[in-house]
Every structure is written in structure tokens, then in C-alpha cells.
Coordinates of C-alpha atoms in Angstrom, one line a residue:
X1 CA 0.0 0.0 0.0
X2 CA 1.1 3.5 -0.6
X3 CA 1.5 5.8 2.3
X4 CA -0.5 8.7 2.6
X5 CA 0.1 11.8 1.4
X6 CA -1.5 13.8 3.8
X7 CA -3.9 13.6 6.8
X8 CA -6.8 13.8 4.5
X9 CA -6.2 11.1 2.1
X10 CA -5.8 9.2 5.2
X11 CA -9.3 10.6 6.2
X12 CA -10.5 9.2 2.8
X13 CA -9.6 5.8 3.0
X14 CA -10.9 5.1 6.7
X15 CA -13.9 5.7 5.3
X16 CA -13.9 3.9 2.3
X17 CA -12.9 0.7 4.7
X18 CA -15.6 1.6 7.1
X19 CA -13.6 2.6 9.8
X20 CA -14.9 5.9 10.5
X21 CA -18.1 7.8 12.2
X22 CA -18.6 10.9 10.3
X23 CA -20.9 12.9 13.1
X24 CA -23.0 16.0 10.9
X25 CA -25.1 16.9 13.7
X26 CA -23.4 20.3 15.9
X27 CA -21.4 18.8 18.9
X28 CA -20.5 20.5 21.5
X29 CA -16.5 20.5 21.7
X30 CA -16.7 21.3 25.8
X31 CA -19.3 18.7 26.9
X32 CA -20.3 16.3 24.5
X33 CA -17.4 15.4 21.7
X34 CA -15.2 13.3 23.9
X35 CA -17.9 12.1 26.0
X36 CA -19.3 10.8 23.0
X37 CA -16.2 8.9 21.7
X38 CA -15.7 7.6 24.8
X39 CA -18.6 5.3 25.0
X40 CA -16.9 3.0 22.4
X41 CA -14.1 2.4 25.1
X42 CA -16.4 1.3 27.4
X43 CA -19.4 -0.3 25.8
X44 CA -17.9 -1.8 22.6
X45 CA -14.8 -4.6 22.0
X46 CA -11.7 -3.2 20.0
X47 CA -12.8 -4.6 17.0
X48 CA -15.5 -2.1 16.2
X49 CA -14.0 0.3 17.5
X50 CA -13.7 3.4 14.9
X51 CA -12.5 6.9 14.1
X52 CA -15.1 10.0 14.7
X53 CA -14.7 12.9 12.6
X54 CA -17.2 15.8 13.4
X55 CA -18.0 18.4 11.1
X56 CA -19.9 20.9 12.7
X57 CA -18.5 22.1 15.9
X58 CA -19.6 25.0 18.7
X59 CA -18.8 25.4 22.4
X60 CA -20.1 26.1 25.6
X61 CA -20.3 29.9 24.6
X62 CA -22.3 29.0 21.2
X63 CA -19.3 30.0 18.8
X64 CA -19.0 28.2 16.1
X65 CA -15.8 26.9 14.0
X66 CA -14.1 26.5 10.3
X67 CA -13.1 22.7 10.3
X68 CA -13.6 19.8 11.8
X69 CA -12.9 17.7 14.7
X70 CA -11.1 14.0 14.1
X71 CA -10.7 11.3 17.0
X72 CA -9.2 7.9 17.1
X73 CA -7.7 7.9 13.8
X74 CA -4.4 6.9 14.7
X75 CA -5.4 3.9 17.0
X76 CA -8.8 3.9 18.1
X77 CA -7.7 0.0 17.6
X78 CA -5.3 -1.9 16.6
X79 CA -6.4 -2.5 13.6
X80 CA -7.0 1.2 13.0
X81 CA -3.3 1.5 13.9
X82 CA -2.8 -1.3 11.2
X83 CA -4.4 0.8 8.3
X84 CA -2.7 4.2 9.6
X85 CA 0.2 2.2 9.1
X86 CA -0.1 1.2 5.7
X87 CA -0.1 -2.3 6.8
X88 CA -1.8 -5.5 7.8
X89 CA -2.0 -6.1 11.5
X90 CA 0.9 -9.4 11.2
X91 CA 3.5 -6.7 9.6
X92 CA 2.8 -3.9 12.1
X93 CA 6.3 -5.4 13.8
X94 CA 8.8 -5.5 11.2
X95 CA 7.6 -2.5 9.4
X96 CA 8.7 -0.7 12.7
X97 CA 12.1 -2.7 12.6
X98 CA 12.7 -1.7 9.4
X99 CA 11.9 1.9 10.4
X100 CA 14.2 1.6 12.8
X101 CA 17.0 0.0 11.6
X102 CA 16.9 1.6 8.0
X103 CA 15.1 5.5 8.7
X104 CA 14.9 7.6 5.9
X105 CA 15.8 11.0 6.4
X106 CA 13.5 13.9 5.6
X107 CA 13.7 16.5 2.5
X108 CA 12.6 20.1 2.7
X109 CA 10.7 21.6 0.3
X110 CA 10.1 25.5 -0.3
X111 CA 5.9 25.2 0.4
X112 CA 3.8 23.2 1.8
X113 CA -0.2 23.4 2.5
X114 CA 0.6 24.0 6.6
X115 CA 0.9 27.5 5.4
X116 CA -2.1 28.1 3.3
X117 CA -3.2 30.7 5.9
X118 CA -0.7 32.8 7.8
X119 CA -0.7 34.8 11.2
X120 CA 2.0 36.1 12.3
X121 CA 2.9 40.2 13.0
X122 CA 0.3 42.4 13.1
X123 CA -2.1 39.9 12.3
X124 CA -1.2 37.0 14.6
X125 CA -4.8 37.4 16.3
X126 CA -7.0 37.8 13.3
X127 CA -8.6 34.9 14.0
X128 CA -8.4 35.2 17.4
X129 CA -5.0 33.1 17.8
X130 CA -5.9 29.8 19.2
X131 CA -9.0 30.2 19.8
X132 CA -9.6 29.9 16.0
X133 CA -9.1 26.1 16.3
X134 CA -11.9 23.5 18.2
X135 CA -9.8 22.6 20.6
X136 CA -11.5 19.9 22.9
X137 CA -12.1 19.7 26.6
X138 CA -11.2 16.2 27.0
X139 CA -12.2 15.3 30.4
X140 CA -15.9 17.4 30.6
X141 CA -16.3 18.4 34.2
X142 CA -13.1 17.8 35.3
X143 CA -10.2 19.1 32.9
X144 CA -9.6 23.0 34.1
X145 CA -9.3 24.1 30.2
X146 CA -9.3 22.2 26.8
X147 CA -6.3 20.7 25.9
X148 CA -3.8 19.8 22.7
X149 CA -3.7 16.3 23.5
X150 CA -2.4 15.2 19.7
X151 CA 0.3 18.4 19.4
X152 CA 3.4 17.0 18.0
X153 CA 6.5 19.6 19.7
X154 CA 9.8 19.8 17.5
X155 CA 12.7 21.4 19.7
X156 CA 16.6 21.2 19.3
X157 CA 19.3 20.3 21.0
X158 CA 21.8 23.4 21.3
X159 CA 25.0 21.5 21.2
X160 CA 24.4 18.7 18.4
X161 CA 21.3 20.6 16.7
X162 CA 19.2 17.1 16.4
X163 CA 15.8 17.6 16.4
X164 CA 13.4 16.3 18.7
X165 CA 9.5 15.5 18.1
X166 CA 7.3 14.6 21.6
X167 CA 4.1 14.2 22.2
X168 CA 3.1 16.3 25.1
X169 CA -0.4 17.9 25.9
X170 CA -0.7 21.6 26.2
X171 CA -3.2 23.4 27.8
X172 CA -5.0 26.1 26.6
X173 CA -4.2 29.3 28.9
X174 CA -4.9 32.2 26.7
X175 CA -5.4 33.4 22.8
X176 CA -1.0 32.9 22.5
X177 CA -0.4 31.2 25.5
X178 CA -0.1 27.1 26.4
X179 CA 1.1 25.2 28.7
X180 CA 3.3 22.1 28.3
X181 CA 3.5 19.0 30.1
X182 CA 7.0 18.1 29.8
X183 CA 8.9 16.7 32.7
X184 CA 12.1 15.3 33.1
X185 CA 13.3 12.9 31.4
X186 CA 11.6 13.6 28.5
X187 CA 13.9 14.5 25.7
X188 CA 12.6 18.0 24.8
X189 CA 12.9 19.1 28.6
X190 CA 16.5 17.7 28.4
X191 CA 17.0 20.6 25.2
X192 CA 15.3 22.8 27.7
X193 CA 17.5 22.2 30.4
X194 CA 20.5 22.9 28.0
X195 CA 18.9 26.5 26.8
X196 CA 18.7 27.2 30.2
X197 CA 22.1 26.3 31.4
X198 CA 23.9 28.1 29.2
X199 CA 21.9 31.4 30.0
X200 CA 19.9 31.9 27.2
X201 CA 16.3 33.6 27.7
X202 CA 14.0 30.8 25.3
X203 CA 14.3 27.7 23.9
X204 CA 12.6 28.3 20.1
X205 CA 9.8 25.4 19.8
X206 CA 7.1 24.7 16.6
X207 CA 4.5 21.8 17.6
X208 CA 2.5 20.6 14.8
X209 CA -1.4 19.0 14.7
X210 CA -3.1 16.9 12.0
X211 CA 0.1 15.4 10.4
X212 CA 0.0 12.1 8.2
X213 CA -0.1 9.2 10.9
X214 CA 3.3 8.2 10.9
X215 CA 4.4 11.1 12.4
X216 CA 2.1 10.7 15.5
X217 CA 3.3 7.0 15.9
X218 CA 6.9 8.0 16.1
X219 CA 6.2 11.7 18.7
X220 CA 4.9 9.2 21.7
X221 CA 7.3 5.9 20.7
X222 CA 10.4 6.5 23.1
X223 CA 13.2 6.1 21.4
X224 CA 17.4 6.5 22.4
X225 CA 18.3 10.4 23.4
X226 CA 19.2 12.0 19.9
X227 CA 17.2 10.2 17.3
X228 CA 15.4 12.0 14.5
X229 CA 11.6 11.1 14.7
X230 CA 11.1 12.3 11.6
X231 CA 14.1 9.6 10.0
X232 CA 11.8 7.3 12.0
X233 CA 8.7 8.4 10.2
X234 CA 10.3 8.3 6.6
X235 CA 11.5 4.5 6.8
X236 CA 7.6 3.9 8.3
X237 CA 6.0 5.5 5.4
X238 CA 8.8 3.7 2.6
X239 CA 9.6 7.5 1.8
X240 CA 11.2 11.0 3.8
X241 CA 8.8 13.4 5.1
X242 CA 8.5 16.4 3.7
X243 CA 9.3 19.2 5.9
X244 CA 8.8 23.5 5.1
X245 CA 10.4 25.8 7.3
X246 CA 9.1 27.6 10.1
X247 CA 8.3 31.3 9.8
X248 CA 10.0 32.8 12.8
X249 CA 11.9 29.8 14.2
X250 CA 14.2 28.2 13.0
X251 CA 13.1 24.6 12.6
X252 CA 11.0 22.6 10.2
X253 CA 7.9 21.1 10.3
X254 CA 5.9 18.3 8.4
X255 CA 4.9 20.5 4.9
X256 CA 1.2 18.8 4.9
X257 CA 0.2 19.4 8.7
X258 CA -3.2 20.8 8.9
X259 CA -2.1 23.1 11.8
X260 CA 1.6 25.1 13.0
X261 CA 1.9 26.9 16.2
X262 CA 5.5 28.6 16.1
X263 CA 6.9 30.0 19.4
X264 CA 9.4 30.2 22.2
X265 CA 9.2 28.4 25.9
X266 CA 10.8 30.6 28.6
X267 CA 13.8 29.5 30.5
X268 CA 13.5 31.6 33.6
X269 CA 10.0 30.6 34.7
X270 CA 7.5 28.4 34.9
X271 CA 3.6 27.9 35.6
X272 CA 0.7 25.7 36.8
X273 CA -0.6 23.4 34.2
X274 CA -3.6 20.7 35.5
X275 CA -5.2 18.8 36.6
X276 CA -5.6 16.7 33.5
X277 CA -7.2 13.4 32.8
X278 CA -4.5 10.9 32.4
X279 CA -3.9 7.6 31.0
X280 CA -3.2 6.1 34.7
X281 CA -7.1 5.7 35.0
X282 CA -6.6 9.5 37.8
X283 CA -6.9 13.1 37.4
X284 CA -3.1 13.7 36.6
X285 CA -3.1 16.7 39.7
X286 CA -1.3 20.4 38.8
X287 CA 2.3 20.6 38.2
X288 CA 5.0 23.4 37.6
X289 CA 5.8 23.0 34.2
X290 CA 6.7 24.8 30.3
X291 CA 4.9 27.3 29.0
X292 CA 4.7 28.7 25.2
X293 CA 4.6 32.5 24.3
X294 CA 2.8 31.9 20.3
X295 CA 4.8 33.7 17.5
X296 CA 3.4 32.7 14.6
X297 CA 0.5 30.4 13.5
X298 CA -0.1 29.2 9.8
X299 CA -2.5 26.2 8.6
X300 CA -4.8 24.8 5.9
X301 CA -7.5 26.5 5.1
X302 CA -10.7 24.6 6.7
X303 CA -8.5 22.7 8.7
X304 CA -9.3 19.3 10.4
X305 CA -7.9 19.5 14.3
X306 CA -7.0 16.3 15.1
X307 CA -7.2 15.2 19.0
X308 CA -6.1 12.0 20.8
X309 CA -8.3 9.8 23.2
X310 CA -6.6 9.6 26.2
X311 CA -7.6 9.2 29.9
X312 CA -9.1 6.1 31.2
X313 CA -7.3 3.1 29.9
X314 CA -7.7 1.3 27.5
X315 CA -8.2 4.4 24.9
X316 CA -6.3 5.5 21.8
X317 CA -3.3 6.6 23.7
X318 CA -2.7 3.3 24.9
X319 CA -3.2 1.4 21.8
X320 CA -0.9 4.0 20.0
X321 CA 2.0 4.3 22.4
X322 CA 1.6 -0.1 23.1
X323 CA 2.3 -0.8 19.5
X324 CA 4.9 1.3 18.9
X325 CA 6.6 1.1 22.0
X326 CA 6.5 -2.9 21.8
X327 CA 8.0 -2.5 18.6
X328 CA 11.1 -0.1 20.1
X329 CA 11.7 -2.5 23.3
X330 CA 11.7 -5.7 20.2
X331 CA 14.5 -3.7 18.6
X332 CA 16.4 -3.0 22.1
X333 CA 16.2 -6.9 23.1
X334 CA 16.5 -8.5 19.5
X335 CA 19.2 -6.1 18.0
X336 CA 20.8 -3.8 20.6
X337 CA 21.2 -6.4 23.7
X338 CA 21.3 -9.8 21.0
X339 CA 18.7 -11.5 22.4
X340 CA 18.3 -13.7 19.3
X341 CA 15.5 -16.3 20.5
X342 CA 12.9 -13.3 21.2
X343 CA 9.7 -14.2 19.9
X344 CA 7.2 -10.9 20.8
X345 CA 7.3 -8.1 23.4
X346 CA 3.2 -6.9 24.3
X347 CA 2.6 -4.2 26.4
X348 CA -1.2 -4.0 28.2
X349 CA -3.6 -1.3 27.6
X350 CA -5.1 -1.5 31.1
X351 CA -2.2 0.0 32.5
X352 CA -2.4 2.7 30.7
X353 CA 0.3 0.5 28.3
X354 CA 3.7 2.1 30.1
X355 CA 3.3 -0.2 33.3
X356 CA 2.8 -4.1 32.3
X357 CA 5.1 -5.9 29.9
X358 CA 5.5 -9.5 28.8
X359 CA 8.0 -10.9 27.0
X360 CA 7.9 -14.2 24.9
X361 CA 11.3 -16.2 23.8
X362 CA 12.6 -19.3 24.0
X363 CA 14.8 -19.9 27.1
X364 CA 17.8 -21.3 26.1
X365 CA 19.5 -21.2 30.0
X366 CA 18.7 -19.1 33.0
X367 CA 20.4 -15.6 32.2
X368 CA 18.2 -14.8 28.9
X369 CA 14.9 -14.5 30.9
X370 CA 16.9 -11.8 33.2
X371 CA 18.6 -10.2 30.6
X372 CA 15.5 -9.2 28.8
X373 CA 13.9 -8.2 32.1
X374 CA 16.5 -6.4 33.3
X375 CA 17.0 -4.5 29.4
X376 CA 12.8 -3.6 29.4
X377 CA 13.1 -2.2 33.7
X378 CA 16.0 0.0 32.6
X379 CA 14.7 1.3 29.8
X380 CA 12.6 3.9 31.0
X381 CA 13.0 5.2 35.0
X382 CA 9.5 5.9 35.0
X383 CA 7.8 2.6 32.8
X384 CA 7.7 -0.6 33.6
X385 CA 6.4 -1.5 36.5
X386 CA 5.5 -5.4 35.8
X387 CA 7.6 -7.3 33.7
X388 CA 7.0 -10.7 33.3
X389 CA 8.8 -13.4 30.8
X390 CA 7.2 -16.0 29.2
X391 CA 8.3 -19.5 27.0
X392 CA 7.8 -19.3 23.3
X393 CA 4.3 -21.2 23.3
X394 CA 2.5 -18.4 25.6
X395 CA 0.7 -15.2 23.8
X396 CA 1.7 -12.2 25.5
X397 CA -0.9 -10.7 24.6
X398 CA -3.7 -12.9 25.9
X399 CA -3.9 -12.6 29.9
X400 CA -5.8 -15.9 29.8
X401 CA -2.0 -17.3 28.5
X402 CA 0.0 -15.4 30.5
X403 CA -1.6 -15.7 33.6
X404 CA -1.6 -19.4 33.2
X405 CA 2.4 -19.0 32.7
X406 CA 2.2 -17.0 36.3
X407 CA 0.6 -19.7 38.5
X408 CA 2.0 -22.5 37.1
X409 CA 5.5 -22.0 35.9
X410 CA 7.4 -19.5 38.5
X411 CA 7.9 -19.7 42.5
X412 CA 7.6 -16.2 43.7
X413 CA 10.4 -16.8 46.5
X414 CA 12.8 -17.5 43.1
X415 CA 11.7 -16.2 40.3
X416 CA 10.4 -12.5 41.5
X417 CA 12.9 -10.0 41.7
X418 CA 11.9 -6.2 43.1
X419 CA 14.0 -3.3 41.3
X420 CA 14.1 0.1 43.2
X421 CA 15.5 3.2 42.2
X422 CA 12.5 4.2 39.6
X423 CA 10.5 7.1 39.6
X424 CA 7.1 6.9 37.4
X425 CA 5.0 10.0 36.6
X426 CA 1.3 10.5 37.8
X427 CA 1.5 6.8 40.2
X428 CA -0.9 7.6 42.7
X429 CA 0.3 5.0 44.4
X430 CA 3.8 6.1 44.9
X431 CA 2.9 8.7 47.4
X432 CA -0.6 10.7 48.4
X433 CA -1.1 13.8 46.0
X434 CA -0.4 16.0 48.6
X435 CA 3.4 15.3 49.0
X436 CA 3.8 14.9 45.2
X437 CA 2.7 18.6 44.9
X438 CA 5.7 19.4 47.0
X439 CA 8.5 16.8 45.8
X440 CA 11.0 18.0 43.3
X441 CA 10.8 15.3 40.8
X442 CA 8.9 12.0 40.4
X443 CA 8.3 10.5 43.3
X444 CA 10.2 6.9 44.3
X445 CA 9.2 3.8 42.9
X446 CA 9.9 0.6 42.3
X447 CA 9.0 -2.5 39.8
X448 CA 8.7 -6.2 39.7
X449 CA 10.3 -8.8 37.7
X450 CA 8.9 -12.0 36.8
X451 CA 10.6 -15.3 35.6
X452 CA 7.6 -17.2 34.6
X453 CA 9.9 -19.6 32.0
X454 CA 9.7 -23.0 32.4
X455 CA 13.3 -24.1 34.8
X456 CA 12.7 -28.0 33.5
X457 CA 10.7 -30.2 31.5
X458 CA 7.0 -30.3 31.9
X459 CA 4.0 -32.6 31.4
X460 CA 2.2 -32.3 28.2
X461 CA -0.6 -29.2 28.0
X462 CA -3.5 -31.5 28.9
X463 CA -5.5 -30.6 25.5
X464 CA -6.5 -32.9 22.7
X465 CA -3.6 -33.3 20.3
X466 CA -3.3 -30.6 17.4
X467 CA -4.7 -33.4 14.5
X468 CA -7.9 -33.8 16.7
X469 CA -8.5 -30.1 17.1
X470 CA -7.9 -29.3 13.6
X471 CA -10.6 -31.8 12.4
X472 CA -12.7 -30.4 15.2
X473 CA -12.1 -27.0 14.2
X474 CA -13.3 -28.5 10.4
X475 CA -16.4 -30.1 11.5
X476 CA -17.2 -26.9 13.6
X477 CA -17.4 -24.6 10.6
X478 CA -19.4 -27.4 8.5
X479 CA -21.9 -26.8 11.2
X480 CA -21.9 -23.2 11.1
X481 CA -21.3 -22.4 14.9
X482 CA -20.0 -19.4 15.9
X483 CA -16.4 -17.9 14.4
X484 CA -13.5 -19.1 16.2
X485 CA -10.5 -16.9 17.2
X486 CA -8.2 -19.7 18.7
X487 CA -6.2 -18.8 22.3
X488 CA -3.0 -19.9 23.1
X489 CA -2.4 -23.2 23.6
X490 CA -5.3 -24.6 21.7
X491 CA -4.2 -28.2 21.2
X492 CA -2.0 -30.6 23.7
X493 CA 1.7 -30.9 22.6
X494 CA 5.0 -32.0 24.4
X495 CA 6.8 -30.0 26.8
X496 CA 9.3 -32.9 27.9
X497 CA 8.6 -35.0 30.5
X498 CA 6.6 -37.6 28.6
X499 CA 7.8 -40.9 28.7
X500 CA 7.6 -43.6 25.0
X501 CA 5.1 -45.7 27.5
X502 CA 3.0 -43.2 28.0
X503 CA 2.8 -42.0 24.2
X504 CA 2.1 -45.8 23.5
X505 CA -1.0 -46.2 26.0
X506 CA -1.9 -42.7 24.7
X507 CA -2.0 -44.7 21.3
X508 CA -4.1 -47.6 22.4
X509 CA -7.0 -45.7 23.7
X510 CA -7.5 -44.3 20.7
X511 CA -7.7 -47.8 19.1
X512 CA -9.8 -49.1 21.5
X513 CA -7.1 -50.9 23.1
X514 CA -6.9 -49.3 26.2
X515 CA -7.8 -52.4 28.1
X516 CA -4.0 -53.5 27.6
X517 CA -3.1 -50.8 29.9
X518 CA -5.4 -52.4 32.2
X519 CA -3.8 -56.2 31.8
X520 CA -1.1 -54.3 32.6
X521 CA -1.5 -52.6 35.5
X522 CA -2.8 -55.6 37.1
X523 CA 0.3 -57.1 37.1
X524 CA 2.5 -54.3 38.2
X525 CA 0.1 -54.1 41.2
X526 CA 1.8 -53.7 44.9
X527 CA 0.6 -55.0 47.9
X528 CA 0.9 -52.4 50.9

């Protein structure tokens, strides 16, 4: 499949495969827009889940607005994620390998439709500034403002001059003014930091909104300090992004972006930005954090303001930061620490995707399992806080596997290990909100490693052997029951410990025979 050449023609095809709501009726952007696409989290499975693009927007003050309004486009499911891709759901993984072993760097060219309409000057607020664009309130009634919540940032660091693209939300504080929640270690407060220390008054910033999809997989995928998302994005899409540059900074941004905010972030202050609904499942409380003074905006004419569903897990955000963050941590265990028999890494929406990870690979002794433990804890200070590793015949992504793996293949008192020394962003649990408010930092916290590998061989899984479930499987179509979708393990195989007598009495029940076994039984019978 060709990759898209802009967020539209993306917009195009997700309807022509069904995949989208498109909602004509006015909707409120305040109260009713993410209500509305909530309900699909929590009254519908992933599978029909779909993007919502909204046409006619107003607010709580009646205004109303040029453009639309799109949600859940990037990963409302996987399979969403799949198509935004360019890809079927089985090559999701090695397209992101490939991106990441073989990125393509970006081009610039001297235009680009992001600056169809331009404010800047004496006409930055002709349009009222930001308040020209729908933004959303994304958690009605309990959100202090509306929020960017799918604003890709592009900073730079001072001393190597790589550019950086995050994900961050921003909230909306006035007509040129938004917050930005960007804590340490995040990479663009790390550029921040570096402004700062060397005594200069701003670190120049350009965030960018309604971008082909590529670019949104690759601004919330944490990759190594000092890689170029947009390298990232090229070898996803098969071809370099096209970048324009910025009208009063100096960076570049994605040429085909439906919206650009240009600007500068302070380095001698900093302001309250929250509470905030956060993927944790919790109000994410206030914090003292970035703020942007707005320069210069340009965008397409009519444009579409795209938003992500965040908040409660499972949502967008977790589907769009699992996938592509499972796909980083397969490249840091397969090709950076050599972990050769690695067979899947899946991290679990329900956690809000950063804080349970399970690894499947074959066990070849009893370092590997520890070494891929150890190589997802350390990966992140703040992620990570279950991480479990599984044989080669468990799904990682099915609890019903895994958890089967957990009570029946580990000993906690040998195969748990605690690791301290973390610090994780918005854990309630860490510490009550009232002492987080006054910590400098994250607060402390800690994960858990699991060895759930088998240590020796087992029994056989006690399910009928793979020929009898395939004919089953046969004669249960022919009767037109209800489509399967199989679970790991569905059919009995070896694991070992299985001895040629057994296998042979095994064989004579299914002749018929079994009273053999019986004859001889008797005669190995023991007084006591």
C-alpha cells in the first residue's frame, strides 16, 4: 500500500474501509465530543471500535468553528493502527524494525499546504489566535481548560542541533499562551535544560497538529536520546517526510500538517498546568511546568484539528503508544542487547500500556529471561512497572496465557525479583497527592520482575492433540457455529517429560485398546 500523502487522504480511505463515524449533527467540543467517543471504550470490544470525525462544531459559549474535529484515527484499535500504518495487522512489527533499523531522512521543500493561511505580525490574532481552532475539553467536568492532546513539539538540541519531536499535551491558557507538560526525562525538557544552562532567555519550539499518521506514531514511541523522529517516520511511510520551514523559528515542520503553532518556551520561569485526565485511569493533579509564548500560526484552510483519546485506559493513547513502543523494546532486546531467541514483546492497555510488559522467547538457560527483564526495567525510569517473561508457546498478549504462565510456571520466593531506584509520573500509588505537589521530581518507585519460563521439562498441555483439534475445528465450521478466534495453547503438545510408555497407551486408547493398559496394570500391582 502507498502511504499517505496527507492527513486527508488518510481521512479518505478510513472511510472507504468503514472505519470511521462521520458525526454532521453540531457537537459541543466542551461537553459532548469526547464524551461521546468515549462510549466506544467502554461499551464496545476493540474490533469495532472506529475513528469520529465531526463536522460541525460550537462550544459552551455557542461559537462556532471552520473545520472539523477528528478522533481515534491513529489507534482507536489496533487495527485502526494497522491501516494508519499502511499495513496489515501481522507486519505492524517488522515495518517498525525496518523503520528503525533503516530510517529515511527527511527533505525540505520550499511550500507546503501548513501555510495556506498565515498569522503572524500584526495579524497574529486575526482569527483570534488559538482560539480559532476547536480545541476539545477532553475530560468534561473535570479538565480545568481544553487541551492539545495530539500536538506533536519539534525542539533542538543546542549542542548537536538534532531535532526532537514529543508528544506532550498543552493546555490552553490564553489566545497565544499554552502550557506544556514536559517533565524530566523527557527529551525536549532535556533541550530545555540545555537552553537554560547556558543562559539563554527561550528555547525556540514549533508543535504541529493533524500530520499524516506516521508522524504521530513516532512523537509518543520512546526512542534513544538524539534520534530523529522524523528519520523514524520516513522508513515507516517507505519515503522521507516532507518538511517547510518555520516562519520565525528556526526549525521545520511536516509541509502537509493541517495546523503550525511557532513559538518560544521561557527558560527563567515556569507555571501551573492541570489537573488533567490521564492515562493512569486518575486526574493527573497540577504541576510546575513549560509554558509557550505563540509567534506565529499558519494552517490549511478549513482545517481538520486532530485530538487523541486519552484518559481512562484502555483508549487510543494506549493502543498507539503499546504498538509502537512494543515494537522499540523488540528492537532493544532482539538487536541492541542480541537477544536472538525473542519471539514478541506486548505491552497491556489496562495499564495505561507504560506499566505491564510481557516478554515471549525461547529460554535457552537461565540468564536470557533476566537479561530481557533487566533491558525492558532500565529502559525507561519511569515505565515498567511489571515485567513478566514467558516461553515461546505463551501469547503475551492474551492474559488468559500469560496468567496461566504465572501460576504455574514461576515460585515467587525465586523467580520474582523487586527493582528500586524508579521514579514513574502521575502513580498515585507512589505517594498521596499532597506530598507529590511538594516533591522536586517523580516521586520513588519501584518495579517487579517475573521469571515465569519454564526451569525443566513439563507434562504435556493437557489438551487434545493438534490433529484432533484441527478436524474439530473443520467439522465446527461445516456446522456453522460461531467464528472461532483460537487462544494460546489450543491443542496438547510436548513439553518434555513424557515418557515412550506413556505416548504408546496414549496410542491404544485411541484404538480401542486401552484395556491392555489395564492387563497391565494388574500385574504391576503392589501389595501395601
Amino acid at each position: 500500500m502507498a502511504y499517505y500523502r496527507d492527513l486527508r487522504e488518510y481521512i479518505s480511505v478510513l472511510e472507504q474501509q468503514g472505519m470511521l463515524f462521520r458525526i454532521s449533527r453540531t457537537i459541543n467540543k466542551d461537553t459532548e465530543l469526547q464524551a461521546l467517543t468515549r462510549w466506544q471504550f467502554r461499551g464496545l470490544p476493540e474490533k469495532e471500535r472506529k475513528a469520529f470525525l465531526f463536522d460541525n462544531i460550537t462550544d459552551v459559549k455557542g461559537r462556532t468553528y471552520r473545520g472539523s474535529v477528528l478522533v481515534g484515527a491513529h489507534a482507536a484499535s489496533r487495527l485502526i493502527y494497522a491501516l494508519a500504518m499502511g499495513c496489515t495487522l501481522q507486519e505492524i512489527m517488522a515495518r517498525w524494525t525496518e523503520a528503525q533499523l533503516h530510517p529515511i531522512p527527511p527533505v525540505i521543500v520550499s511550500s507546503g499546504s501548513c501555510q495556506e493561511e498565515v498569522h503572524m505580525g500584526e495579524k497574529l490574532l486575526e482569527h483570534g489566535g488559538i482560539e480559532e481552532f476547536p480545541i476539545p475539553i477532553a475530560t468534561p467536568g473535570l479538565d480545568n481548560a481544553p487541551y492539545f492532546t495530539a500536538a506533536n513539539w519539534v525542539s533542538r538540541d543546542p549542542d548537536t542541533g538534532k531535532i526532537n519531536v514529543g508528544n506532550y499535551r498543552g493546555m490552553v491558557k490564553e489566545k497565544l499562551r499554552v502550557g506544556c507538560d514536559c517533565r524530566m526525562p523527557q527529551h525536549m525538557r532535556q533541550n530545555w535544560q540545555k537552553y537554560k544552562a547556558k543562559g539563554l532567555p527561550f528555547m525556540p519550539v514549533a508543535l504541529f497538529v493533524g500530520a499524516t499518521p506516521n508522524l504521530g506514531m513516532v512523537a509518543v514511541t520512546k526512542f534513544a536520546y538524539g534520534t530523529d523522529e522524523y528519520e523514524v517516520a520516513g522508513g515507516i511511510a517507505g519515503s522521507p517526510v516532507e518538511l517547510v520551514r518555520c516562519k520565525t523559528v528556526d526549525l521545520d515542520v511536516p509541509a502537509t500538517s493541517e495546523v503550525i503553532i511557532e513559538g518560544e518556551i521561557p527558560t527563567d520561569a515556569l507555571e501551573t498546568e492541570g489537573p488533567f485526565g490521564e492515562y493512569t485511569g486518575y486526574m493527573g493533579m497540577k504541576t510546575e511546568n513549560l509554558f509557550m509564548n505563540i509567534k506565529c500560526i499558519t494552517h490549511r484552510r478549513n482545517p481538520v484539528w486532530n485530538t487523541f483519546i486519552s484518559q481512562f485506559p484502555p483508549s487510543e493513547s494506549s493502543v498507539i503508544k503499546g504498538v509502537g513502543n512494543e515494537a522499540a523494546y523488540y528492537k532493544l532486546l532482539k538487536h541492541d542487547l542480541g537477544i536472538a531467541s525473542l519471539v514478541d514483546v506486548a505491552l497491556h492497555g489496562e495499564s495505561g500500556t507504560q506499566q505491564f510488559c510481557v516478554i515471549s522467547l525461547k529460554r535457552t538457560d537461565h540468564t536470557l529471561p533476566w537479561k530481557a527483564l533487566y533491558g525492558i526495567s532500565s529502559a525507561h525510569p519511569g515505565y515498567n512497572k511489571w515485567v513478566i517473561a514467558v516461553d515461546e508457546d505463551i501469547d503475551p498478549h492474551d492474559p488468559d496465557s500469560f496468567i496461566w504462565a504465572l501460576c504455574w510456571r514461576m515460585q515467587p520466593d525465586r523467580d520474582v525479583q523487586i527493582v528500586k531506584g524508579k521514579a514513574a509520573q502521575l502513580d498515585p500509588s507512589a505517594v498521596p497527592p499532597e506530598e507529590e505537589a511538594k516533591l522536586q521530581g517523580y516521586p520513588p518507585t519501584s518495579g517487579i520482575l517475573i521469571d515465569a519460563t519454564r526451569k525443566w521439562a513439563y507434562p504435556p498441555t493437557s489438551l487434545p492433540k493438534k490433529e484432533f483439534m484441527e478436524r474439530a475445528r473443520k467439522m465446527w465450521e461445516e456446522e456453522g457455529l460461531p467464528p472461532l478466534a483460537p487462544k494460546v495453547p489450543w491443542h496438547g503438545y510436548s513439553l518434555g517429560y513424557w515418557t515412550a510408555e506413556d505416548e504408546e497407551e496414549a496410542e491404544l486408547a485411541l484404538k480401542g485398546e486401552h484395556y491392555k493398559t489395564g492387563e497391565k496394570i494388574l500385574k504391576e500391582r503392589k501389595k501395601v
